[in-house]
């Protein structure tokens, strides 16, 4: 049987230290769980089994077509999951006019594109029609998340007829005048 205390001698001429042994009348903790995280995978890279959530970015815009078609804005989702834009908004006059607010079912597919017609129609059908047109002289577009916070913002210059302002690569921070690729990749 163990004694109620243990005595250790510390070498180098120090005084002895006495530690009390656990009280045998106190019930021991029966919780044997030693896992401190909730991740049950065994791989070393914790993000490989969780898809990257959807994330919208302004990706391309055309303010003056050369064939009479509508202005348009393209959104890109680099995530591995589709992104429902319900409650998100887009505007060309942030803080001045009410933005166009996306309705339920306005979805940017995973690693895909959504083209918005900037024709001043403000309706949803086969396509989403924004409540504004793009300024030929250039302007700033602002994408707001469902909390009303600025999620992305791009200023485009005056563009030659039939040319777009495109992020290269898709979703990137570098922009250039480009041949339009609505609904498709801007990557060369």
CSV table of C-alpha atoms in Angstrom, one decimal:
chain,number,residue,atom,x,y,z
A,1,UNK,CA,0.0,0.0,0.0
A,2,UNK,CA,1.2,3.5,-0.9
A,3,UNK,CA,1.9,5.9,1.9
A,4,UNK,CA,-0.2,9.1,2.0
A,5,UNK,CA,2.8,11.2,0.9
A,6,UNK,CA,5.9,10.8,-1.2
A,7,UNK,CA,9.2,12.3,-0.4
A,8,UNK,CA,11.7,13.3,-3.1
A,9,UNK,CA,15.2,14.3,-2.4
A,10,UNK,CA,16.4,17.0,-4.8
A,11,UNK,CA,20.1,16.5,-5.5
A,12,UNK,CA,22.6,19.3,-5.3
A,13,UNK,CA,22.1,19.9,-1.6
A,14,UNK,CA,18.5,21.1,-1.5
A,15,UNK,CA,16.0,20.3,1.1
A,16,UNK,CA,13.6,17.4,0.6
A,17,UNK,CA,10.2,18.1,-1.0
A,18,UNK,CA,7.1,16.3,0.1
A,19,UNK,CA,4.1,15.8,-2.3
A,20,UNK,CA,0.8,14.5,-1.0
A,21,UNK,CA,-0.5,11.4,-2.7
A,22,UNK,CA,-4.0,11.4,-4.2
A,23,UNK,CA,-6.8,10.9,-1.6
A,24,UNK,CA,-8.1,7.3,-2.2
A,25,UNK,CA,-11.6,8.3,-1.0
A,26,UNK,CA,-12.0,10.8,-3.9
A,27,UNK,CA,-13.6,9.3,-7.0
A,28,UNK,CA,-11.3,9.3,-10.1
A,29,UNK,CA,-12.3,11.2,-13.3
A,30,UNK,CA,-13.8,8.6,-15.6
A,31,UNK,CA,-13.6,10.8,-18.7
A,32,UNK,CA,-11.1,9.1,-21.0
A,33,UNK,CA,-11.6,11.5,-24.0
A,34,UNK,CA,-8.2,12.9,-24.9
A,35,UNK,CA,-9.3,14.4,-28.3
A,36,UNK,CA,-9.2,18.1,-28.1
A,37,UNK,CA,-10.4,18.9,-31.6
A,38,UNK,CA,-13.6,18.1,-33.4
A,39,UNK,CA,-11.9,17.1,-36.7
A,40,UNK,CA,-12.2,13.3,-37.0
A,41,UNK,CA,-10.0,12.9,-40.1
A,42,UNK,CA,-6.6,11.5,-39.8
A,43,UNK,CA,-4.9,13.4,-42.6
A,44,UNK,CA,-2.2,16.0,-41.8
A,45,UNK,CA,-3.8,18.6,-44.1
A,46,UNK,CA,-7.0,19.6,-42.3
A,47,UNK,CA,-8.6,21.3,-45.3
A,48,UNK,CA,-8.5,18.5,-47.9
A,49,UNK,CA,-11.8,17.0,-46.8
A,50,UNK,CA,-13.8,20.2,-46.6
A,51,UNK,CA,-15.0,21.9,-49.9
A,52,UNK,CA,-14.0,25.5,-50.3
A,53,UNK,CA,-17.2,27.6,-49.8
A,54,UNK,CA,-18.6,29.7,-52.6
A,55,UNK,CA,-17.3,33.2,-52.9
A,56,UNK,CA,-18.5,35.8,-55.5
A,57,UNK,CA,-16.2,38.3,-57.2
A,58,UNK,CA,-16.8,40.9,-59.9
A,59,UNK,CA,-15.0,39.4,-62.9
A,60,UNK,CA,-15.9,41.1,-66.1
A,61,UNK,CA,-18.1,43.9,-67.4
A,62,UNK,CA,-19.1,45.4,-70.8
A,63,UNK,CA,-20.5,48.9,-70.9
A,64,UNK,CA,-20.9,49.5,-74.7
A,65,UNK,CA,-21.5,46.6,-77.1
A,66,UNK,CA,-20.8,46.9,-80.8
A,67,UNK,CA,-24.0,45.0,-81.7
A,68,UNK,CA,-26.7,46.8,-79.8
A,69,UNK,CA,-26.9,44.1,-77.0
A,70,UNK,CA,-27.2,44.9,-73.4
A,71,UNK,CA,-24.5,46.0,-71.0
A,72,UNK,CA,-23.6,43.2,-68.6
A,73,UNK,CA,-21.6,42.3,-65.5
A,74,UNK,CA,-20.2,38.9,-64.8
A,75,UNK,CA,-19.6,37.4,-61.3
A,76,UNK,CA,-17.2,34.5,-60.7
A,77,UNK,CA,-17.3,31.9,-57.9
A,78,UNK,CA,-13.9,30.3,-57.3
A,79,UNK,CA,-15.3,28.1,-54.5
A,80,UNK,CA,-16.1,24.4,-54.7
A,81,UNK,CA,-19.7,25.0,-53.7
A,82,UNK,CA,-22.4,27.1,-55.4
A,83,UNK,CA,-23.2,30.4,-53.9
A,84,UNK,CA,-26.8,31.6,-53.5
A,85,UNK,CA,-26.7,35.4,-53.6
A,86,UNK,CA,-30.1,35.9,-51.9
A,87,UNK,CA,-29.8,39.1,-49.9
A,88,UNK,CA,-26.6,40.2,-51.6
A,89,UNK,CA,-26.7,43.4,-53.7
A,90,UNK,CA,-24.9,45.2,-56.5
A,91,UNK,CA,-24.8,48.9,-57.3
A,92,UNK,CA,-23.1,51.4,-59.6
A,93,UNK,CA,-23.8,54.3,-57.1
A,94,UNK,CA,-22.8,52.9,-53.7
A,95,UNK,CA,-24.4,55.0,-50.9
A,96,UNK,CA,-26.4,57.2,-53.4
A,97,UNK,CA,-29.1,55.0,-54.9
A,98,UNK,CA,-30.7,51.7,-53.6
A,99,UNK,CA,-28.7,48.8,-54.9
A,100,UNK,CA,-30.2,45.9,-56.9
A,101,UNK,CA,-30.9,43.1,-54.3
A,102,UNK,CA,-30.6,39.5,-55.4
A,103,UNK,CA,-33.6,37.3,-54.9
A,104,UNK,CA,-33.8,33.7,-53.8
A,105,UNK,CA,-32.4,31.4,-56.5
A,106,UNK,CA,-29.8,33.8,-57.8
A,107,UNK,CA,-26.9,31.3,-57.8
A,108,UNK,CA,-23.3,31.5,-59.0
A,109,UNK,CA,-22.3,27.9,-59.8
A,110,UNK,CA,-19.2,26.4,-58.2
A,111,UNK,CA,-16.1,27.5,-60.0
A,112,UNK,CA,-18.5,29.2,-62.5
A,113,UNK,CA,-20.0,32.4,-63.8
A,114,UNK,CA,-23.2,34.3,-63.6
A,115,UNK,CA,-23.9,37.0,-66.1
A,116,UNK,CA,-26.2,39.9,-65.0
A,117,UNK,CA,-27.8,42.1,-67.7
A,118,UNK,CA,-27.3,45.8,-66.8
A,119,UNK,CA,-30.3,47.0,-68.9
A,120,UNK,CA,-32.3,48.9,-66.3
A,121,UNK,CA,-35.1,46.4,-66.4
A,122,UNK,CA,-34.9,45.2,-62.7
A,123,UNK,CA,-36.5,41.8,-63.2
A,124,UNK,CA,-35.7,38.1,-63.0
A,125,UNK,CA,-36.6,35.6,-65.6
A,126,UNK,CA,-34.3,33.4,-67.5
A,127,UNK,CA,-31.7,36.1,-66.8
A,128,UNK,CA,-31.2,38.5,-64.0
A,129,UNK,CA,-31.8,42.1,-65.2
A,130,UNK,CA,-30.2,44.8,-63.0
A,131,UNK,CA,-32.0,48.0,-62.2
A,132,UNK,CA,-29.2,50.1,-63.8
A,133,UNK,CA,-27.1,50.4,-66.9
A,134,UNK,CA,-23.3,50.8,-67.0
A,135,UNK,CA,-21.9,54.2,-67.7
A,136,UNK,CA,-20.0,54.4,-71.0
A,137,UNK,CA,-17.5,56.8,-69.5
A,138,UNK,CA,-16.7,54.2,-66.8
A,139,UNK,CA,-17.7,54.0,-63.1
A,140,UNK,CA,-17.4,51.9,-59.9
A,141,UNK,CA,-19.4,48.8,-59.3
A,142,UNK,CA,-19.9,47.6,-55.8
A,143,UNK,CA,-20.9,44.1,-54.7
A,144,UNK,CA,-22.4,43.9,-51.2
A,145,UNK,CA,-22.8,40.7,-49.2
A,146,UNK,CA,-26.0,39.7,-47.4
A,147,UNK,CA,-24.9,41.7,-44.3
A,148,UNK,CA,-24.6,44.9,-46.4
A,149,UNK,CA,-20.8,45.0,-46.3
A,150,UNK,CA,-18.7,45.7,-49.3
A,151,UNK,CA,-17.5,42.4,-50.6
A,152,UNK,CA,-15.9,43.5,-53.9
A,153,UNK,CA,-15.5,46.8,-55.7
A,154,UNK,CA,-14.1,47.5,-59.2
A,155,UNK,CA,-13.7,50.8,-61.1
A,156,UNK,CA,-13.6,50.4,-64.8
A,157,UNK,CA,-12.5,53.0,-67.4
A,158,UNK,CA,-14.2,54.2,-70.6
A,159,UNK,CA,-14.0,51.2,-72.9
A,160,UNK,CA,-13.9,50.9,-76.7
A,161,UNK,CA,-17.2,49.6,-78.1
A,162,UNK,CA,-17.3,45.8,-78.0
A,163,UNK,CA,-14.5,45.5,-75.4
A,164,UNK,CA,-14.9,44.4,-71.8
A,165,UNK,CA,-13.0,45.1,-68.6
A,166,UNK,CA,-11.8,41.7,-67.3
A,167,UNK,CA,-10.0,40.3,-64.3
A,168,UNK,CA,-7.1,38.1,-65.4
A,169,UNK,CA,-7.0,35.5,-64.1
A,170,UNK,CA,-10.6,35.0,-63.2
A,171,UNK,CA,-11.4,36.4,-59.8
A,172,UNK,CA,-7.9,38.1,-59.7
A,173,UNK,CA,-6.8,41.6,-58.8
A,174,UNK,CA,-5.3,42.5,-62.2
A,175,UNK,CA,-7.7,44.0,-64.8
A,176,UNK,CA,-7.4,44.7,-68.5
A,177,UNK,CA,-9.3,45.6,-71.6
A,178,UNK,CA,-10.3,42.3,-73.2
A,179,UNK,CA,-12.4,40.6,-75.8
A,180,UNK,CA,-15.7,39.8,-74.1
A,181,UNK,CA,-16.2,36.3,-72.6
A,182,UNK,CA,-19.6,36.5,-70.9
A,183,UNK,CA,-20.2,33.3,-68.9
A,184,UNK,CA,-16.7,32.0,-69.7
A,185,UNK,CA,-13.2,32.2,-68.4
A,186,UNK,CA,-11.0,35.4,-69.0
A,187,UNK,CA,-7.9,33.3,-68.6
A,188,UNK,CA,-5.7,33.3,-71.8
